Amino acid sequence: MSQSFAKNTFNSLKNKAEKALHRSLDQHVKLAVTGLSGSGKTAFITALVKHLTSQADDKNLPFFDVMREKRHIATKIVPQQALTIPTFDYTNALSALLPVEGEPTWPASTERINTLRLAIKYQSNSGLRGHFAPQSTLYLDIIDYPGEWLLDLPMLEQSFADWCELQYSLLQQTARNEKAKPFLTALAELDLSASVDESKLADVAALYQQLLVGLKKDTKLAMLQPGRMLMPGELKGAPLLQFFPVANVPNDITEGSNLAHLKKRYKAYVKEVIKPFYEQHFRHFDRQIVLVDVLSALNEGSETLHEQSRVINQLLAHFNYGEAGFFKRLFKPNIDKLLFAANKSDHISAQYHKDLALLLDSIVHDQTNHLKFEGVQIETMAMSSICATEPRQVAEKGQQLACIYGKPLGEQEWLTYLPPQPPSRLLNKQEWPKQGFEFLSFSPLPCPDKRLKHIRLDHVMQYLIGDKLT
């Protein structure tokens, strides 16, 4: 046995032993930041890192126990262990929010999976950690990935025929039908039973991709599959992405036909793209936050909000959940705490935050009941990782109105605005108000003191990692 081989083997065993010890002492947590596109994942991670590294005090984070008890020593960004995953670009994201010159802007959305590792040093006050050393370090791996990739998870359990039935029926709905006409016309002209014509399949697939991209840009519809068509990356132009839904898939498909190739590509996409992503990442999370932009969905109406609810509940069925005890953490980590956060709560008056949280709770109710049965702790919350407005009291006809003040997104003028009250539960079409809802989106607030403001981010921290910092 060579000396180098023995050394490599020793280092490998040492690394595995250290990982096991960290898990047994709760010194290593993988936090999944998930949500549909536009839910504010990048802003959330940026705010989380900023508050832990340079705004970490009991006045700023009073409901985060380690801060309130003044046991937090310091937090810093450290090199990640996942060397094949790009690093979350914290510097550029923070520069967008806190520019040296000019107006602040929202950081760019996630276009790939990325990660960031934080080392949180704190004073231990109890348990096994306190016995070994008065000071401990929690390593927090934050994993962020595009919401578009998240959308593909339900396809793991769908056949091509099942997927087509669902997606084709969606194209008949009001929210999609008008935009879908070019694709549906081309599809009607395609002879699916004819011998494969890859050029024609590519042309129709391009129209379907244009449809999905247009729906993402102009709506808040959640069920847009395949997700990689929206953000193909290295798969751009690959036949693997050149498939689309059709009507009435027969049981007997002619070998070598256009339809046979669509089915073949669908199965390859599930096997080569979705399954590895699920196996390599989704199965290994410890804690999870699901960010939801409920207000934008309300703006578009009942159909969009109900679709968002269905998609979220479908997605949750594919995460590995379960109560994580001492030995289970060593050998099979599971998500044992899950937080649903209705982001952008500063876009409504504080008195309506409870309504927003209750609405989100009703959106995710179906799946949460099952997860609670499996021993998962679940919470819903209204929060803002980064405040874009300020509260304002306006006197009108002898009444005090709870308004907000900010600069609407894409506008130059600042506005004092009285937002509507969101419903406290999921409404059906008959209950939906005729005038609908109109919630504004805002640009981030300027911060001359270089300190970001938040709503309940400390509650989020306490729920997700507070028990690991005792």
Coordinates of C-alpha atoms in Angstrom, one line a residue:
M1 CA 0.0 0.0 0.0
S2 CA 1.5 3.3 -1.0
Q3 CA 2.0 6.1 1.5
S4 CA -0.1 8.5 -0.5
F5 CA -3.0 6.0 -0.7
A6 CA -2.8 5.5 3.0
K7 CA -2.8 9.2 3.6
N8 CA -5.7 9.8 1.3
T9 CA -7.7 7.0 3.0
F10 CA -6.9 8.5 6.5
N11 CA -8.0 12.0 5.4
S12 CA -11.2 10.6 3.9
L13 CA -12.1 8.7 7.1
K14 CA -11.2 11.8 9.2
N15 CA -13.4 14.0 7.1
K16 CA -16.3 11.5 7.5
A17 CA -15.8 11.3 11.2
E18 CA -15.8 15.1 11.6
K19 CA -19.0 15.3 9.6
A20 CA -20.6 12.6 11.8
L21 CA -19.5 14.4 15.0
H22 CA -20.8 17.8 13.7
R23 CA -24.2 16.2 12.9
S24 CA -24.3 14.4 16.3
L25 CA -23.7 17.7 18.1
D26 CA -26.0 19.7 15.8
Q27 CA -23.0 21.7 14.6
H28 CA -23.8 21.5 10.9
V29 CA -27.2 22.5 9.4
K30 CA -28.2 22.5 5.7
L31 CA -30.8 25.2 5.1
A32 CA -32.8 25.0 1.9
V33 CA -34.1 28.3 0.6
T34 CA -36.9 27.4 -1.8
G35 CA -39.8 29.1 -3.4
L36 CA -41.3 29.9 -6.8
S37 CA -39.6 32.4 -9.1
G38 CA -39.9 36.0 -7.8
S39 CA -40.5 35.0 -4.2
G40 CA -37.5 36.9 -3.0
K41 CA -34.9 34.1 -2.3
T42 CA -31.9 36.1 -3.3
A43 CA -33.0 39.1 -1.2
F44 CA -33.7 36.8 1.8
I45 CA -30.2 35.1 1.7
T46 CA -28.5 38.5 1.4
A47 CA -30.5 39.9 4.3
L48 CA -29.8 36.8 6.4
V49 CA -26.1 37.0 5.9
K50 CA -26.0 40.8 6.4
H51 CA -27.9 40.7 9.7
L52 CA -25.8 37.8 11.1
T53 CA -22.4 39.2 10.1
S54 CA -22.7 43.0 10.6
Q55 CA -26.1 43.8 12.2
A56 CA -26.0 41.1 14.9
D57 CA -27.2 42.6 18.1
D58 CA -30.2 42.3 20.4
K59 CA -31.8 45.6 19.4
N60 CA -31.9 44.6 15.7
L61 CA -32.8 40.9 16.3
P62 CA -34.6 40.9 19.7
F63 CA -36.5 37.7 19.1
F64 CA -33.5 35.6 18.2
D65 CA -32.5 34.0 21.5
V66 CA -28.8 33.9 21.0
M67 CA -28.8 37.6 20.3
R68 CA -31.3 38.5 23.1
E69 CA -29.2 36.5 25.6
K70 CA -26.0 38.1 24.2
R71 CA -24.4 34.7 23.6
H72 CA -23.6 35.4 19.9
I73 CA -19.9 36.0 19.5
A74 CA -19.4 36.5 15.7
T75 CA -20.5 35.2 12.4
K76 CA -18.5 35.1 9.2
I77 CA -18.6 33.6 5.7
V78 CA -16.2 30.6 5.4
P79 CA -15.2 28.4 2.5
Q80 CA -17.9 26.0 1.4
Q81 CA -17.3 22.2 1.3
A82 CA -19.4 21.7 -1.8
L83 CA -16.7 22.6 -4.3
T84 CA -18.7 21.7 -7.4
I85 CA -21.5 24.2 -6.6
P86 CA -21.1 27.9 -7.4
T87 CA -20.8 30.3 -4.5
F88 CA -23.8 32.6 -3.8
D89 CA -22.7 36.1 -4.9
Y90 CA -23.3 37.9 -1.7
T91 CA -21.1 40.8 -2.5
N92 CA -22.9 41.8 -5.7
A93 CA -26.3 41.2 -4.2
L94 CA -25.5 43.5 -1.2
S95 CA -24.0 46.1 -3.5
A96 CA -27.3 46.3 -5.4
L97 CA -29.2 46.9 -2.2
L98 CA -26.6 49.2 -0.6
P99 CA -24.9 51.0 -3.6
V100 CA -22.1 53.5 -3.2
E101 CA -23.8 55.7 -5.7
G102 CA -27.3 55.8 -7.2
E103 CA -30.6 54.2 -6.2
P104 CA -30.8 50.8 -4.6
T105 CA -32.2 47.9 -6.7
W106 CA -33.3 44.4 -6.1
P107 CA -30.5 41.8 -6.7
A108 CA -30.7 39.6 -9.7
S109 CA -32.8 36.4 -9.4
T110 CA -31.2 33.0 -9.0
E111 CA -30.2 31.4 -12.4
R112 CA -28.4 28.4 -11.0
I113 CA -28.0 26.4 -7.8
N114 CA -25.5 28.1 -5.5
T115 CA -24.5 27.9 -1.8
L116 CA -22.9 29.8 1.0
R117 CA -21.5 28.6 4.3
L118 CA -21.6 30.6 7.5
A119 CA -19.7 29.9 10.7
I120 CA -21.7 31.1 13.7
K121 CA -19.6 31.3 16.9
Y122 CA -21.6 31.5 20.1
Q123 CA -21.5 30.9 23.8
S124 CA -22.9 27.4 24.7
N125 CA -25.1 27.3 27.8
S126 CA -26.4 23.8 28.0
G127 CA -26.2 20.2 26.8
L128 CA -23.4 18.1 25.3
R129 CA -21.8 21.1 23.6
G130 CA -21.6 23.1 26.8
H131 CA -19.9 20.1 28.5
F132 CA -17.1 19.9 25.9
A133 CA -16.5 23.6 25.4
P134 CA -18.0 26.9 26.5
Q135 CA -17.8 28.2 22.9
S136 CA -19.3 26.4 19.9
T137 CA -19.5 27.0 16.2
L138 CA -22.6 26.2 14.1
Y139 CA -21.8 25.7 10.4
L140 CA -24.8 26.8 8.3
D141 CA -24.9 25.8 4.7
I142 CA -27.4 27.9 2.8
I143 CA -28.5 26.3 -0.5
D144 CA -30.3 28.4 -3.0
Y145 CA -31.7 27.2 -6.4
P146 CA -33.9 28.5 -9.1
G147 CA -37.6 28.3 -8.5
E148 CA -37.9 27.1 -12.1
W149 CA -36.0 23.9 -11.3
L150 CA -38.2 23.3 -8.3
L151 CA -41.3 23.1 -10.6
D152 CA -40.1 19.9 -12.1
L153 CA -40.3 17.7 -9.0
P154 CA -43.9 16.5 -9.6
M155 CA -42.7 15.1 -12.9
L156 CA -40.8 12.4 -11.0
E157 CA -44.0 10.5 -10.5
Q158 CA -45.8 11.3 -13.7
S159 CA -45.8 9.3 -16.9
F160 CA -45.6 11.2 -20.2
A161 CA -49.3 10.6 -20.7
D162 CA -50.1 11.9 -17.2
W163 CA -48.0 15.0 -17.7
C164 CA -49.6 15.7 -21.1
E165 CA -53.1 15.4 -19.7
L166 CA -52.4 17.9 -16.9
Q167 CA -50.4 20.4 -19.0
Y168 CA -52.7 20.3 -22.0
S169 CA -55.7 20.9 -19.9
L170 CA -54.0 24.0 -18.3
L171 CA -53.5 25.4 -21.8
Q172 CA -57.3 25.5 -22.2
Q173 CA -57.7 27.8 -19.2
T174 CA -58.4 31.5 -19.5
A175 CA -55.1 32.5 -18.0
R176 CA -53.1 30.7 -20.7
N177 CA -55.3 30.1 -23.7
E178 CA -54.7 33.4 -25.6
K179 CA -50.9 33.2 -25.3
A180 CA -51.0 29.5 -26.2
K181 CA -52.6 29.9 -29.6
P182 CA -49.4 29.9 -31.7
F183 CA -48.2 26.8 -30.0
L184 CA -51.6 25.0 -30.2
T185 CA -51.9 25.9 -33.9
A186 CA -48.5 24.4 -34.7
L187 CA -49.3 21.4 -32.6
A188 CA -52.6 20.8 -34.5
E189 CA -50.6 20.8 -37.8
L190 CA -48.0 18.3 -36.6
D191 CA -48.7 14.7 -37.5
L192 CA -47.7 12.9 -34.3
S193 CA -48.0 9.4 -35.9
A194 CA -45.6 10.2 -38.8
S195 CA -42.0 9.2 -38.9
V196 CA -39.9 11.5 -36.6
D197 CA -39.0 14.9 -38.1
E198 CA -36.6 16.4 -35.6
S199 CA -36.7 19.8 -37.3
K200 CA -40.5 20.0 -36.9
L201 CA -40.3 18.9 -33.3
A202 CA -37.6 21.5 -32.6
D203 CA -39.9 24.2 -34.2
V204 CA -42.9 23.3 -32.1
A205 CA -40.8 23.0 -28.9
A206 CA -39.5 26.5 -29.6
L207 CA -43.0 27.8 -29.6
Y208 CA -43.8 26.0 -26.4
Q209 CA -40.7 27.4 -24.8
Q210 CA -41.7 30.9 -26.0
L211 CA -45.1 30.3 -24.4
L212 CA -43.6 29.4 -21.0
V213 CA -41.2 32.3 -21.0
G214 CA -44.0 34.7 -21.9
L215 CA -46.2 33.3 -19.1
K216 CA -43.3 33.6 -16.6
K217 CA -42.7 37.2 -17.6
D218 CA -46.3 38.4 -17.7
T219 CA -48.0 36.4 -15.0
K220 CA -47.5 34.7 -11.6
L221 CA -48.8 31.3 -12.8
A222 CA -46.8 28.6 -11.0
M223 CA -47.2 25.4 -13.1
L224 CA -44.7 26.0 -15.9
Q225 CA -43.0 22.8 -17.0
P226 CA -40.4 21.8 -17.9
G227 CA -38.7 24.3 -15.6
R228 CA -35.4 24.1 -17.5
M229 CA -37.1 25.5 -20.6
L230 CA -37.3 28.7 -18.6
M231 CA -33.7 28.6 -17.6
P232 CA -31.9 26.0 -19.8
G233 CA -28.3 26.9 -19.0
E234 CA -26.0 24.2 -20.5
L235 CA -29.0 22.3 -21.9
K236 CA -29.9 25.1 -24.4
G237 CA -30.5 23.6 -27.8
A238 CA -30.3 20.0 -26.6
P239 CA -32.9 17.6 -27.9
L240 CA -33.5 16.6 -24.2
L241 CA -35.5 19.9 -23.9
Q242 CA -37.4 19.6 -27.2
F243 CA -40.6 18.1 -26.0
F244 CA -44.1 19.4 -25.2
P245 CA -47.5 18.3 -24.1
V246 CA -50.0 16.8 -26.6
A247 CA -53.7 15.9 -26.3
N248 CA -54.9 12.3 -25.8
V249 CA -51.7 10.2 -25.7
P250 CA -52.7 6.7 -26.9
N251 CA -51.5 3.5 -25.1
D252 CA -50.0 2.1 -28.3
I253 CA -47.4 4.5 -29.8
T254 CA -45.8 3.8 -33.2
E255 CA -42.1 3.2 -32.8
G256 CA -40.0 5.9 -34.6
S257 CA -42.9 8.3 -34.7
N258 CA -42.9 12.0 -33.6
L259 CA -44.9 11.0 -30.6
A260 CA -42.5 8.2 -29.7
H261 CA -39.7 10.6 -29.7
L262 CA -41.5 13.1 -27.5
K263 CA -42.1 10.4 -25.0
K264 CA -38.5 9.3 -25.2
R265 CA -37.3 12.8 -24.5
Y266 CA -39.6 13.3 -21.6
K267 CA -38.4 10.1 -19.9
A268 CA -34.8 11.1 -20.6
Y269 CA -35.4 14.6 -19.1
V270 CA -36.8 13.0 -15.9
K271 CA -33.9 10.5 -15.7
E272 CA -31.0 12.8 -16.7
V273 CA -32.1 16.2 -15.3
I274 CA -34.7 15.9 -12.5
K275 CA -33.7 12.7 -10.7
P276 CA -30.0 13.6 -10.3
F277 CA -30.9 17.0 -9.0
Y278 CA -33.3 15.5 -6.5
E279 CA -30.9 12.8 -5.4
Q280 CA -27.9 15.1 -5.0
H281 CA -29.6 18.0 -3.3
F282 CA -33.2 17.7 -2.1
R283 CA -32.7 14.5 0.0
H284 CA -29.9 16.1 2.1
F285 CA -31.6 19.2 3.6
D286 CA -32.1 19.6 7.4
R287 CA -34.2 22.7 7.6
Q288 CA -36.3 24.4 4.9
I289 CA -37.9 27.8 4.3
V290 CA -40.4 28.2 1.5
L291 CA -40.9 31.8 0.4
V292 CA -44.2 32.7 -1.2
D293 CA -45.2 35.9 -3.0
V294 CA -48.9 35.7 -2.1
L295 CA -49.7 39.3 -2.8
S296 CA -48.7 39.1 -6.5
A297 CA -50.8 36.0 -6.9
L298 CA -53.7 37.8 -5.4
N299 CA -53.3 40.6 -8.0
E300 CA -53.9 38.1 -10.8
G301 CA -57.0 36.5 -9.4
S302 CA -58.5 33.3 -8.0
E303 CA -57.2 31.0 -10.7
T304 CA -53.5 32.0 -10.2
L305 CA -53.7 31.7 -6.4
H306 CA -55.3 28.3 -6.5
E307 CA -52.7 27.1 -8.9
Q308 CA -50.0 28.4 -6.6
S309 CA -51.6 26.4 -3.8
R310 CA -51.7 23.2 -5.9
V311 CA -48.1 23.5 -7.0
I312 CA -46.7 24.1 -3.5
N313 CA -48.6 21.1 -2.1
Q314 CA -47.3 18.9 -4.9
L315 CA -43.7 20.1 -4.4
L316 CA -43.8 19.4 -0.7
A317 CA -44.6 15.7 -1.3
H318 CA -41.1 15.3 -2.8
F319 CA -39.0 16.5 0.2
N320 CA -37.5 14.0 2.7
Y321 CA -39.2 14.9 6.0
G322 CA -39.2 13.3 9.4
E323 CA -38.3 13.9 13.0
A324 CA -34.5 14.0 13.3
G325 CA -33.2 12.3 16.4
F326 CA -29.6 11.8 17.5
F327 CA -29.0 8.6 15.4
K328 CA -31.1 9.7 12.5
R329 CA -29.0 12.8 12.1
L330 CA -25.9 10.7 11.9
F331 CA -27.1 8.3 9.2
K332 CA -30.1 9.9 7.5
P333 CA -30.6 13.6 7.9
N334 CA -34.2 14.7 7.3
I335 CA -36.0 18.0 7.2
D336 CA -37.6 18.3 10.7
K337 CA -38.5 22.0 10.6
L338 CA -40.3 23.7 7.8
L339 CA -41.3 27.4 7.6
F340 CA -43.7 28.9 5.1
A341 CA -43.0 32.6 4.8
A342 CA -45.3 35.1 3.0
N343 CA -42.6 37.5 2.0
K344 CA -43.0 41.3 1.3
S345 CA -45.3 41.8 4.3
D346 CA -44.1 45.5 4.4
H347 CA -46.2 46.0 1.2
I348 CA -49.4 46.0 3.3
S349 CA -50.3 47.6 6.6
A350 CA -49.0 45.9 9.8
Q351 CA -52.6 45.3 10.9
Y352 CA -53.0 42.9 8.0
H353 CA -49.9 40.8 8.6
K354 CA -52.0 38.2 10.5
D355 CA -54.4 37.9 7.6
L356 CA -51.5 37.3 5.2
A357 CA -50.1 34.5 7.4
L358 CA -53.5 32.9 7.8
L359 CA -54.0 33.0 4.0
L360 CA -50.7 31.3 3.5
D361 CA -51.6 28.7 6.1
S362 CA -54.8 27.9 4.2
I363 CA -52.9 27.7 0.9
V364 CA -50.5 25.0 2.2
H365 CA -53.0 23.3 4.5
D366 CA -53.4 20.0 2.6
Q367 CA -49.8 18.9 2.7
T368 CA -48.9 20.3 6.2
N369 CA -51.4 18.0 7.8
H370 CA -49.6 15.0 6.5
L371 CA -46.2 16.4 7.4
K372 CA -47.2 17.2 11.0
F373 CA -48.3 13.6 11.3
E374 CA -44.8 12.5 10.2
G375 CA -43.3 14.6 13.0
V376 CA -42.3 17.7 11.2
Q377 CA -42.6 21.1 12.9
I378 CA -44.4 23.5 10.6
E379 CA -45.0 27.2 10.9
T380 CA -46.4 29.9 8.7
M381 CA -45.4 33.6 9.0
A382 CA -45.7 36.9 7.3
M383 CA -42.3 38.6 7.1
S384 CA -40.1 40.9 5.0
S385 CA -36.5 40.0 4.7
I386 CA -35.8 43.6 3.4
C387 CA -38.2 46.4 4.0
A388 CA -39.1 48.5 0.9
T389 CA -41.7 50.7 2.6
E390 CA -42.2 52.7 5.8
P391 CA -45.5 52.8 7.8
R392 CA -47.4 56.1 7.7
Q393 CA -50.5 57.3 9.6
V394 CA -52.7 59.5 7.5
A395 CA -55.7 61.4 9.0
E396 CA -58.8 61.5 6.9
K397 CA -62.3 62.6 8.0
G398 CA -61.4 62.2 11.6
Q399 CA -60.0 58.7 11.1
Q400 CA -56.4 57.5 11.2
L401 CA -55.5 55.4 8.2
A402 CA -52.6 52.9 8.3
C403 CA -50.8 53.6 5.1
I404 CA -47.3 52.7 3.7
Y405 CA -44.8 55.0 2.0
G406 CA -42.4 54.0 -0.7
K407 CA -41.4 54.2 -4.3
P408 CA -43.4 51.9 -6.6
L409 CA -41.2 49.6 -8.7
G410 CA -40.3 51.2 -12.1
E411 CA -41.6 54.7 -10.9
Q412 CA -39.7 57.8 -10.0
E413 CA -42.2 59.4 -7.5
W414 CA -42.6 58.3 -3.9
L415 CA -46.2 57.4 -2.9
T416 CA -48.2 57.2 0.3
Y417 CA -50.5 54.3 -0.3
L418 CA -53.4 52.6 1.5
P419 CA -53.2 48.9 0.6
P420 CA -56.2 46.7 0.6
Q421 CA -56.8 44.0 3.2
P422 CA -55.8 40.5 2.0
P423 CA -58.3 37.6 2.7
S424 CA -57.5 35.5 5.7
R425 CA -58.2 32.2 3.8
L426 CA -58.3 30.8 0.3
L427 CA -61.4 32.2 -1.5
N428 CA -63.3 30.4 -4.2
K429 CA -64.3 32.1 -7.4
Q430 CA -67.8 33.0 -6.1
E431 CA -66.2 34.7 -3.1
W432 CA -63.6 36.6 -5.0
P433 CA -64.3 40.4 -5.0
K434 CA -65.4 41.8 -8.3
Q435 CA -62.8 44.6 -8.2
G436 CA -60.1 42.0 -7.4
F437 CA -57.0 43.0 -5.5
E438 CA -54.3 45.5 -6.3
F439 CA -51.1 45.4 -4.3
L440 CA -48.2 47.5 -5.4
S441 CA -44.5 46.4 -5.7
F442 CA -41.8 48.7 -4.4
S443 CA -38.1 49.4 -4.9
P444 CA -35.9 48.8 -1.9
L445 CA -35.5 51.7 0.5
P446 CA -32.3 53.8 0.5
C447 CA -30.2 53.0 3.6
P448 CA -27.8 55.9 4.3
D449 CA -26.6 54.1 7.5
K450 CA -25.9 50.9 5.4
R451 CA -28.2 48.9 7.7
L452 CA -31.0 46.9 6.1
K453 CA -34.4 46.9 7.8
H454 CA -36.6 43.8 8.2
I455 CA -39.9 42.6 9.6
R456 CA -39.7 39.3 11.7
L457 CA -36.4 38.1 10.2
D458 CA -35.3 37.5 13.8
H459 CA -38.4 35.3 14.2
V460 CA -37.4 33.4 11.1
M461 CA -33.8 32.8 12.4
Q462 CA -35.1 31.7 15.8
Y463 CA -37.5 29.2 14.3
L464 CA -35.0 27.7 11.8
I465 CA -31.8 27.6 13.8
G466 CA -32.5 28.9 17.3
D467 CA -32.6 25.4 18.8
K468 CA -29.1 24.7 17.4
L469 CA -27.6 27.6 19.2
T470 CA -28.2 26.7 22.8

